[in-house]
Amino acid sequence: MRLNRFIIALLFAFPVLVNAQTSGNPVFPGWYADPEAVIFGKTYWIYPTYSAKYREQVFMDAFSSKDFITWTKHPRIIDTAAVKWAKKAMWAPSITQKDGKYYLFFGANDIQSDQEVGGIGVAVADKPEGPYKDHLGKPLVDKFYNKAQPIDQFVFKDKDGQYYLIYGGWSHCNIAKLNSDFSGFVPFADGTTFKEITPEGYTEGPFMFIRNGKYYFMWSEGGWTGPDYFVAYAVADSPMGPFKRVGRILKQDPAIATGAGHHSIMHDAKKDLWYIVYHRRPLGETDGNHRVTCIDLMTFDKDGMINPVKISKEGVKKNKL
């Protein structure tokens, strides 16, 4: 009898042991959205938007982990006290490392016209956890070019070492060549600075990566406050495109969560594991700002197309770099 009870107890305990080896979703507590995930050295980092009312979005936190299981919160890596022109709506951080410095690109103020102060800014720090200080003392992009709202910035490093800023809301997406110190832009050969690369269905949240020589361009579709929020993608031979929409690969699951979107990608090159980090809304939640950060595995088919991602409660397996 005691043996049977022991076996039953072990069976009940086993799922707990399994869960202890996965990240779980959300990966850390709190209302966080628009996560930018990146690997620095042997550490995973996630830089999200603090999801709240616009006037409460005056700072950003970061999170780090060695294994996806245990996360360390780095509070207020930047706030509006360090960026004098930013007053509210600090959104969608994107980070890159260059010449021993860490550059954090962010949106602020949610400007609705060229007459308002705000747009895309840059901050700099000596460590990934900051603290970050304003790099320019003014926005890097402060106007609507090609009708793209200056939000949802992503910094992309091409294989030749050139850095690009890819950004845009209001269903328009631009790409521009950053100069060497991220203080401005280098015009393209035809003299233009901002080129529109908007694919069909694009709403916001661009992201780009290279795999097997191909450029994968990803974005979010639909409305961020509703359940119908998706991630779609296209593939091209250049960061300039042209990008022809392939289809959606991330969407809600009515049994798990709604509003899955605004993502980023991490790649463990040694094990060739690809991870999609995104936000979603808990079931039954009606507050548009209640978004949480999650992570799931992303895979490809034999032709290099991205397989539809299955969003989960378990997350991903423990993985040390």
mmCIF file of C-alpha atoms in Angstrom:
data_model
loop_
_atom_site.group_PDB
_atom_site.id
_atom_site.type_symbol
_atom_site.label_atom_id
_atom_site.label_comp_id
_atom_site.label_asym_id
_atom_site.label_seq_id
_atom_site.Cartn_x
_atom_site.Cartn_y
_atom_site.Cartn_z
ATOM 1 C CA MET A 1 0.000 0.000 0.000
ATOM 2 C CA ARG A 2 2.785 2.423 0.895
ATOM 3 C CA LEU A 3 4.511 1.610 -2.395
ATOM 4 C CA ASN A 4 1.321 2.307 -4.372
ATOM 5 C CA ARG A 5 0.892 5.623 -2.581
ATOM 6 C CA PHE A 6 4.505 6.477 -3.371
ATOM 7 C CA ILE A 7 3.991 5.703 -7.068
ATOM 8 C CA ILE A 8 0.779 7.779 -7.180
ATOM 9 C CA ALA A 9 2.509 10.652 -5.442
ATOM 10 C CA LEU A 10 5.394 10.434 -7.908
ATOM 11 C CA LEU A 11 3.014 10.522 -10.859
ATOM 12 C CA PHE A 12 1.345 13.631 -9.515
ATOM 13 C CA ALA A 13 4.728 15.222 -8.845
ATOM 14 C CA PHE A 14 6.119 14.462 -12.301
ATOM 15 C CA PRO A 15 4.347 17.300 -14.162
ATOM 16 C CA VAL A 16 5.757 19.717 -11.617
ATOM 17 C CA LEU A 17 9.240 18.422 -12.318
ATOM 18 C CA VAL A 18 8.637 18.801 -16.042
ATOM 19 C CA ASN A 19 7.343 22.358 -15.618
ATOM 20 C CA ALA A 20 10.417 23.222 -13.592
ATOM 21 C CA GLN A 21 12.403 22.549 -16.748
ATOM 22 C CA THR A 22 10.373 24.955 -18.889
ATOM 23 C CA SER A 23 10.073 28.709 -18.873
ATOM 24 C CA GLY A 24 6.319 28.832 -18.437
ATOM 25 C CA ASN A 25 4.259 31.601 -20.033
ATOM 26 C CA PRO A 26 4.325 34.441 -19.225
ATOM 27 C CA VAL A 27 8.056 34.210 -18.589
ATOM 28 C CA PHE A 28 8.017 36.856 -15.856
ATOM 29 C CA PRO A 29 5.232 38.620 -13.931
ATOM 30 C CA GLY A 30 3.840 42.031 -14.751
ATOM 31 C CA TRP A 31 2.164 43.818 -17.617
ATOM 32 C CA TYR A 32 4.757 43.980 -20.401
ATOM 33 C CA ALA A 33 4.463 44.153 -24.180
ATOM 34 C CA ASP A 34 6.439 44.645 -27.436
ATOM 35 C CA PRO A 35 9.388 42.543 -26.201
ATOM 36 C CA GLU A 36 12.773 42.824 -27.870
ATOM 37 C CA ALA A 37 14.748 39.656 -27.111
ATOM 38 C CA VAL A 38 18.492 39.445 -27.654
ATOM 39 C CA ILE A 39 21.490 37.366 -26.623
ATOM 40 C CA PHE A 40 24.513 39.127 -25.158
ATOM 41 C CA GLY A 41 27.327 36.666 -24.416
ATOM 42 C CA LYS A 42 25.793 33.768 -22.525
ATOM 43 C CA THR A 43 22.750 35.663 -21.285
ATOM 44 C CA TYR A 44 19.263 36.090 -22.674
ATOM 45 C CA TRP A 45 17.835 39.587 -22.396
ATOM 46 C CA ILE A 46 14.286 40.862 -22.895
ATOM 47 C CA TYR A 47 13.513 44.566 -23.204
ATOM 48 C CA PRO A 48 9.728 45.176 -23.170
ATOM 49 C CA THR A 49 7.331 48.092 -23.088
ATOM 50 C CA TYR A 50 5.814 48.706 -19.673
ATOM 51 C CA SER A 51 2.159 48.137 -20.545
ATOM 52 C CA ALA A 52 0.019 50.832 -18.939
ATOM 53 C CA LYS A 53 -1.813 54.055 -19.802
ATOM 54 C CA TYR A 54 0.282 56.358 -21.988
ATOM 55 C CA ARG A 55 1.015 58.863 -19.228
ATOM 56 C CA GLU A 56 2.254 56.070 -16.955
ATOM 57 C CA GLN A 57 4.681 54.755 -19.578
ATOM 58 C CA VAL A 58 7.582 56.879 -18.402
ATOM 59 C CA PHE A 59 10.194 54.153 -17.840
ATOM 60 C CA MET A 60 11.412 50.786 -19.098
ATOM 61 C CA ASP A 61 12.531 47.667 -17.274
ATOM 62 C CA ALA A 62 14.720 44.851 -18.601
ATOM 63 C CA PHE A 63 14.960 41.162 -17.735
ATOM 64 C CA SER A 64 17.879 38.722 -18.015
ATOM 65 C CA SER A 65 18.264 34.967 -17.712
ATOM 66 C CA LYS A 66 20.934 32.315 -18.137
ATOM 67 C CA ASP A 67 18.512 29.467 -18.840
ATOM 68 C CA PHE A 68 14.960 30.762 -19.588
ATOM 69 C CA ILE A 69 13.831 29.529 -16.157
ATOM 70 C CA THR A 70 15.077 32.144 -13.713
ATOM 71 C CA TRP A 71 14.753 35.794 -14.686
ATOM 72 C CA THR A 72 16.327 38.831 -13.058
ATOM 73 C CA LYS A 73 14.476 42.130 -13.260
ATOM 74 C CA HIS A 74 16.518 45.262 -13.939
ATOM 75 C CA PRO A 75 14.135 48.103 -13.043
ATOM 76 C CA ARG A 76 14.044 51.501 -14.713
ATOM 77 C CA ILE A 77 16.977 51.072 -17.070
ATOM 78 C CA ILE A 78 15.757 54.329 -18.610
ATOM 79 C CA ASP A 79 13.052 56.857 -17.779
ATOM 80 C CA THR A 80 11.809 60.249 -18.889
ATOM 81 C CA ALA A 81 14.074 61.948 -16.333
ATOM 82 C CA ALA A 82 16.997 60.874 -18.541
ATOM 83 C CA VAL A 83 15.261 61.913 -21.774
ATOM 84 C CA LYS A 84 14.084 65.504 -21.389
ATOM 85 C CA TRP A 85 11.963 65.563 -24.560
ATOM 86 C CA ALA A 86 10.081 62.333 -23.681
ATOM 87 C CA LYS A 87 6.928 62.825 -21.633
ATOM 88 C CA LYS A 88 4.857 59.660 -22.095
ATOM 89 C CA ALA A 89 4.294 56.511 -24.163
ATOM 90 C CA MET A 90 7.830 55.096 -24.083
ATOM 91 C CA TRP A 91 7.409 52.129 -26.403
ATOM 92 C CA ALA A 92 8.962 49.158 -28.108
ATOM 93 C CA PRO A 93 12.670 49.210 -27.196
ATOM 94 C CA SER A 94 15.210 47.839 -29.649
ATOM 95 C CA ILE A 95 18.801 47.286 -28.593
ATOM 96 C CA THR A 96 22.126 46.666 -30.272
ATOM 97 C CA GLN A 97 25.747 46.459 -29.170
ATOM 98 C CA LYS A 98 28.434 48.410 -31.016
ATOM 99 C CA ASP A 99 32.018 49.324 -30.134
ATOM 100 C CA GLY A 100 31.626 48.324 -26.504
ATOM 101 C CA LYS A 101 28.472 50.377 -26.004
ATOM 102 C CA TYR A 102 24.814 49.400 -25.817
ATOM 103 C CA TYR A 103 22.350 51.498 -27.782
ATOM 104 C CA LEU A 104 18.678 51.422 -26.868
ATOM 105 C CA PHE A 105 16.249 52.777 -29.454
ATOM 106 C CA PHE A 106 12.760 53.676 -28.231
ATOM 107 C CA GLY A 107 9.630 55.542 -29.186
ATOM 108 C CA ALA A 108 8.132 58.300 -27.051
ATOM 109 C CA ASN A 109 5.126 60.622 -26.896
ATOM 110 C CA ASP A 110 3.049 58.828 -29.594
ATOM 111 C CA ILE A 111 3.092 61.868 -31.842
ATOM 112 C CA GLN A 112 0.163 62.293 -34.217
ATOM 113 C CA SER A 113 1.656 64.992 -36.471
ATOM 114 C CA ASP A 114 4.895 66.707 -37.455
ATOM 115 C CA GLN A 115 3.998 69.624 -35.188
ATOM 116 C CA GLU A 116 4.400 67.583 -31.984
ATOM 117 C CA VAL A 117 7.611 66.817 -30.104
ATOM 118 C CA GLY A 118 8.522 63.134 -29.989
ATOM 119 C CA GLY A 119 9.241 60.143 -32.181
ATOM 120 C CA ILE A 120 12.154 57.699 -32.078
ATOM 121 C CA GLY A 121 15.040 58.292 -29.689
ATOM 122 C CA VAL A 122 18.364 56.659 -28.875
ATOM 123 C CA ALA A 123 19.937 56.076 -25.471
ATOM 124 C CA VAL A 124 23.376 54.682 -24.651
ATOM 125 C CA ALA A 125 24.957 52.751 -21.771
ATOM 126 C CA ASP A 126 28.096 50.817 -20.906
ATOM 127 C CA LYS A 127 26.166 47.727 -19.765
ATOM 128 C CA PRO A 128 23.070 45.955 -21.078
ATOM 129 C CA GLU A 129 21.213 46.764 -17.855
ATOM 130 C CA GLY A 130 22.057 50.450 -18.104
ATOM 131 C CA PRO A 131 21.491 52.988 -16.795
ATOM 132 C CA TYR A 132 20.858 54.546 -20.193
ATOM 133 C CA LYS A 133 21.258 58.222 -21.010
ATOM 134 C CA ASP A 134 19.934 60.173 -23.961
ATOM 135 C CA HIS A 135 22.382 59.862 -26.849
ATOM 136 C CA LEU A 136 21.281 62.907 -28.864
ATOM 137 C CA GLY A 137 19.232 65.175 -26.620
ATOM 138 C CA LYS A 138 16.489 65.082 -29.259
ATOM 139 C CA PRO A 139 14.626 62.477 -31.308
ATOM 140 C CA LEU A 140 16.452 60.637 -34.073
ATOM 141 C CA VAL A 141 13.250 60.542 -36.144
ATOM 142 C CA ASP A 142 10.686 63.209 -35.286
ATOM 143 C CA LYS A 143 8.489 63.423 -38.380
ATOM 144 C CA PHE A 144 6.226 61.321 -40.578
ATOM 145 C CA TYR A 145 8.145 60.126 -43.622
ATOM 146 C CA ASN A 146 6.187 58.167 -46.230
ATOM 147 C CA LYS A 147 3.202 58.447 -43.825
ATOM 148 C CA ALA A 148 4.907 56.153 -41.281
ATOM 149 C CA GLN A 149 4.338 57.128 -37.654
ATOM 150 C CA PRO A 150 7.792 57.191 -35.964
ATOM 151 C CA ILE A 151 7.242 54.275 -33.573
ATOM 152 C CA ASP A 152 8.078 50.559 -33.331
ATOM 153 C CA GLN A 153 11.739 50.879 -34.206
ATOM 154 C CA PHE A 154 13.988 47.893 -34.889
ATOM 155 C CA VAL A 155 17.753 48.066 -35.402
ATOM 156 C CA PHE A 156 19.014 45.557 -37.926
ATOM 157 C CA LYS A 157 22.670 44.727 -38.540
ATOM 158 C CA ASP A 158 23.293 43.388 -42.036
ATOM 159 C CA LYS A 159 25.969 40.816 -42.820
ATOM 160 C CA ASP A 160 28.213 43.559 -44.262
ATOM 161 C CA GLY A 161 28.150 45.403 -40.928
ATOM 162 C CA GLN A 162 25.733 48.137 -42.005
ATOM 163 C CA TYR A 163 23.106 49.046 -39.401
ATOM 164 C CA TYR A 164 19.584 49.926 -40.488
ATOM 165 C CA LEU A 165 16.628 51.426 -38.665
ATOM 166 C CA ILE A 166 13.375 49.731 -39.656
ATOM 167 C CA TYR A 167 10.270 51.306 -38.174
ATOM 168 C CA GLY A 168 6.749 52.527 -38.596
ATOM 169 C CA GLY A 169 3.169 52.571 -37.429
ATOM 170 C CA TRP A 170 -0.056 53.582 -39.157
ATOM 171 C CA SER A 171 0.390 50.754 -41.698
ATOM 172 C CA HIS A 172 3.599 52.141 -43.205
ATOM 173 C CA CYS A 173 7.139 50.833 -42.729
ATOM 174 C CA ASN A 174 10.419 52.604 -43.558
ATOM 175 C CA ILE A 175 14.041 51.523 -43.675
ATOM 176 C CA ALA A 176 16.999 53.905 -43.312
ATOM 177 C CA LYS A 177 20.783 53.477 -43.110
ATOM 178 C CA LEU A 178 22.187 54.530 -39.740
ATOM 179 C CA ASN A 179 25.489 56.391 -39.630
ATOM 180 C CA SER A 180 28.457 55.061 -37.658
ATOM 181 C CA ASP A 181 27.646 56.678 -34.309
ATOM 182 C CA PHE A 182 23.837 56.399 -34.556
ATOM 183 C CA SER A 183 23.449 60.172 -34.540
ATOM 184 C CA GLY A 184 21.711 60.262 -37.915
ATOM 185 C CA PHE A 185 21.417 58.590 -41.296
ATOM 186 C CA VAL A 186 23.367 58.012 -44.489
ATOM 187 C CA PRO A 187 21.357 58.648 -47.676
ATOM 188 C CA PHE A 188 20.882 55.843 -50.149
ATOM 189 C CA ALA A 189 22.542 56.030 -53.574
ATOM 190 C CA ASP A 190 19.494 57.774 -55.053
ATOM 191 C CA GLY A 191 19.688 60.541 -52.441
ATOM 192 C CA THR A 192 16.687 59.453 -50.379
ATOM 193 C CA THR A 193 16.999 58.730 -46.647
ATOM 194 C CA PHE A 194 13.789 56.873 -45.789
ATOM 195 C CA LYS A 195 12.610 54.130 -48.123
ATOM 196 C CA GLU A 196 9.208 52.544 -47.713
ATOM 197 C CA ILE A 197 9.206 48.732 -47.658
ATOM 198 C CA THR A 198 5.627 48.199 -46.455
ATOM 199 C CA PRO A 199 4.347 44.708 -47.294
ATOM 200 C CA GLU A 200 0.703 43.760 -47.717
ATOM 201 C CA GLY A 201 -1.130 43.576 -44.390
ATOM 202 C CA TYR A 202 1.473 45.490 -42.402
ATOM 203 C CA THR A 203 0.278 47.376 -39.324
ATOM 204 C CA GLU A 204 3.311 47.812 -37.035
ATOM 205 C CA GLY A 205 6.069 46.010 -35.100
ATOM 206 C CA PRO A 206 8.716 45.197 -37.772
ATOM 207 C CA PHE A 207 11.488 42.670 -37.215
ATOM 208 C CA MET A 208 14.148 41.258 -39.561
ATOM 209 C CA PHE A 209 16.670 38.419 -39.455
ATOM 210 C CA ILE A 210 18.866 36.485 -41.870
ATOM 211 C CA ARG A 211 18.734 32.713 -42.317
ATOM 212 C CA ASN A 212 20.611 30.806 -45.031
ATOM 213 C CA GLY A 213 21.271 34.014 -46.919
ATOM 214 C CA LYS A 214 17.610 35.043 -47.032
ATOM 215 C CA TYR A 215 16.101 38.097 -45.326
ATOM 216 C CA TYR A 216 13.024 37.321 -43.258
ATOM 217 C CA PHE A 217 10.891 40.386 -42.629
ATOM 218 C CA MET A 218 8.199 40.043 -39.964
ATOM 219 C CA TRP A 219 5.495 42.391 -38.678
ATOM 220 C CA SER A 220 2.234 42.593 -36.739
ATOM 221 C CA GLU A 221 -1.228 42.847 -38.255
ATOM 222 C CA GLY A 222 -4.585 43.845 -36.794
ATOM 223 C CA GLY A 223 -5.419 45.934 -33.749
ATOM 224 C CA TRP A 224 -3.217 45.669 -30.657
ATOM 225 C CA THR A 225 -6.090 46.097 -28.190
ATOM 226 C CA GLY A 226 -8.202 43.318 -29.659
ATOM 227 C CA PRO A 227 -8.001 39.549 -29.987
ATOM 228 C CA ASP A 228 -7.218 39.649 -33.702
ATOM 229 C CA TYR A 229 -3.538 40.540 -33.519
ATOM 230 C CA PHE A 230 -1.132 38.471 -35.599
ATOM 231 C CA VAL A 231 2.441 38.131 -36.805
ATOM 232 C CA ALA A 232 3.069 37.631 -40.515
ATOM 233 C CA TYR A 233 6.224 37.499 -42.635
ATOM 234 C CA ALA A 234 7.848 37.742 -46.033
ATOM 235 C CA VAL A 235 11.199 36.620 -47.470
ATOM 236 C CA ALA A 236 13.537 38.480 -49.828
ATOM 237 C CA ASP A 237 17.139 38.550 -51.052
ATOM 238 C CA SER A 238 17.835 42.029 -49.642
ATOM 239 C CA PRO A 239 16.855 44.106 -46.600
ATOM 240 C CA MET A 240 15.231 46.463 -49.104
ATOM 241 C CA GLY A 241 12.907 43.756 -50.390
ATOM 242 C CA PRO A 242 10.701 43.658 -52.311
ATOM 243 C CA PHE A 243 8.787 41.769 -49.634
ATOM 244 C CA LYS A 244 5.837 39.656 -50.768
ATOM 245 C CA ARG A 245 3.704 38.480 -47.863
ATOM 246 C CA VAL A 246 3.893 34.716 -47.217
ATOM 247 C CA GLY A 247 1.355 34.430 -44.399
ATOM 248 C CA ARG A 248 0.662 34.522 -40.666
ATOM 249 C CA ILE A 249 2.676 32.412 -38.255
ATOM 250 C CA LEU A 250 1.554 33.668 -34.829
ATOM 251 C CA LYS A 251 -2.034 34.131 -33.700
ATOM 252 C CA GLN A 252 -4.318 33.715 -30.730
ATOM 253 C CA ASP A 253 -5.476 30.360 -29.399
ATOM 254 C CA PRO A 254 -8.914 30.714 -27.762
ATOM 255 C CA ALA A 255 -7.943 27.967 -25.303
ATOM 256 C CA ILE A 256 -4.772 29.730 -24.146
ATOM 257 C CA ALA A 257 -4.633 33.486 -24.849
ATOM 258 C CA THR A 258 -5.688 36.234 -27.260
ATOM 259 C CA GLY A 259 -3.974 39.153 -28.969
ATOM 260 C CA ALA A 260 -0.648 37.419 -29.719
ATOM 261 C CA GLY A 261 1.696 39.766 -31.540
ATOM 262 C CA HIS A 262 4.485 42.379 -31.600
ATOM 263 C CA HIS A 263 7.351 39.959 -31.354
ATOM 264 C CA SER A 264 11.090 39.485 -31.723
ATOM 265 C CA ILE A 265 13.323 36.511 -32.497
ATOM 266 C CA MET A 266 16.321 34.948 -30.733
ATOM 267 C CA HIS A 267 18.623 32.350 -32.262
ATOM 268 C CA ASP A 268 20.844 29.936 -30.363
ATOM 269 C CA ALA A 269 23.290 29.447 -33.238
ATOM 270 C CA LYS A 270 25.199 26.626 -31.560
ATOM 271 C CA LYS A 271 22.104 24.428 -31.213
ATOM 272 C CA ASP A 272 20.227 26.070 -34.099
ATOM 273 C CA LEU A 273 17.200 26.786 -31.945
ATOM 274 C CA TRP A 274 14.929 29.686 -32.842
ATOM 275 C CA TYR A 275 12.696 31.386 -30.292
ATOM 276 C CA ILE A 276 9.843 33.822 -30.799
ATOM 277 C CA VAL A 277 9.220 36.245 -27.936
ATOM 278 C CA TYR A 278 5.905 38.104 -28.060
ATOM 279 C CA HIS A 279 3.094 39.521 -25.970
ATOM 280 C CA ARG A 280 -0.426 38.247 -25.557
ATOM 281 C CA ARG A 281 -3.537 38.930 -23.476
ATOM 282 C CA PRO A 282 -4.856 36.578 -20.780
ATOM 283 C CA LEU A 283 -8.208 34.955 -21.504
ATOM 284 C CA GLY A 284 -11.196 36.993 -20.399
ATOM 285 C CA GLU A 285 -9.184 40.199 -20.062
ATOM 286 C CA THR A 286 -10.879 43.315 -21.423
ATOM 287 C CA ASP A 287 -8.228 45.889 -20.463
ATOM 288 C CA GLY A 288 -6.252 46.580 -23.639
ATOM 289 C CA ASN A 289 -3.131 47.249 -21.592
ATOM 290 C CA HIS A 290 -3.115 43.859 -19.874
ATOM 291 C CA ARG A 291 -0.402 42.231 -21.964
ATOM 292 C CA VAL A 292 2.192 39.715 -20.834
ATOM 293 C CA THR A 293 5.482 38.569 -22.362
ATOM 294 C CA CYS A 294 5.778 34.974 -23.567
ATOM 295 C CA ILE A 295 8.209 32.767 -25.445
ATOM 296 C CA ASP A 296 7.724 29.748 -27.696
ATOM 297 C CA LEU A 297 9.791 27.721 -30.130
ATOM 298 C CA MET A 298 9.838 28.710 -33.803
ATOM 299 C CA THR A 299 10.672 26.158 -36.510
ATOM 300 C CA PHE A 300 11.089 26.013 -40.278
ATOM 301 C CA ASP A 301 10.003 23.532 -42.924
ATOM 302 C CA LYS A 302 12.337 21.916 -45.453
ATOM 303 C CA ASP A 303 11.912 24.850 -47.838
ATOM 304 C CA GLY A 304 12.843 27.421 -45.214
ATOM 305 C CA MET A 305 9.324 28.635 -44.602
ATOM 306 C CA ILE A 306 8.325 29.396 -41.014
ATOM 307 C CA ASN A 307 5.956 26.864 -39.499
ATOM 308 C CA PRO A 308 2.914 28.222 -37.637
ATOM 309 C CA VAL A 309 3.857 28.754 -33.986
ATOM 310 C CA LYS A 310 1.810 26.977 -31.355
ATOM 311 C CA ILE A 311 1.416 29.317 -28.404
ATOM 312 C CA SER A 312 1.670 27.484 -25.107
ATOM 313 C CA LYS A 313 1.362 27.741 -21.365
ATOM 314 C CA GLU A 314 4.588 25.742 -20.906
ATOM 315 C CA GLY A 315 6.894 27.998 -22.891
ATOM 316 C CA VAL A 316 10.281 26.590 -23.868
ATOM 317 C CA LYS A 317 12.710 24.101 -22.381
ATOM 318 C CA LYS A 318 15.564 25.104 -20.154
ATOM 319 C CA ASN A 319 18.544 26.037 -22.299
ATOM 320 C CA LYS A 320 21.898 27.377 -21.137
ATOM 321 C CA LEU A 321 24.002 29.019 -23.816
#
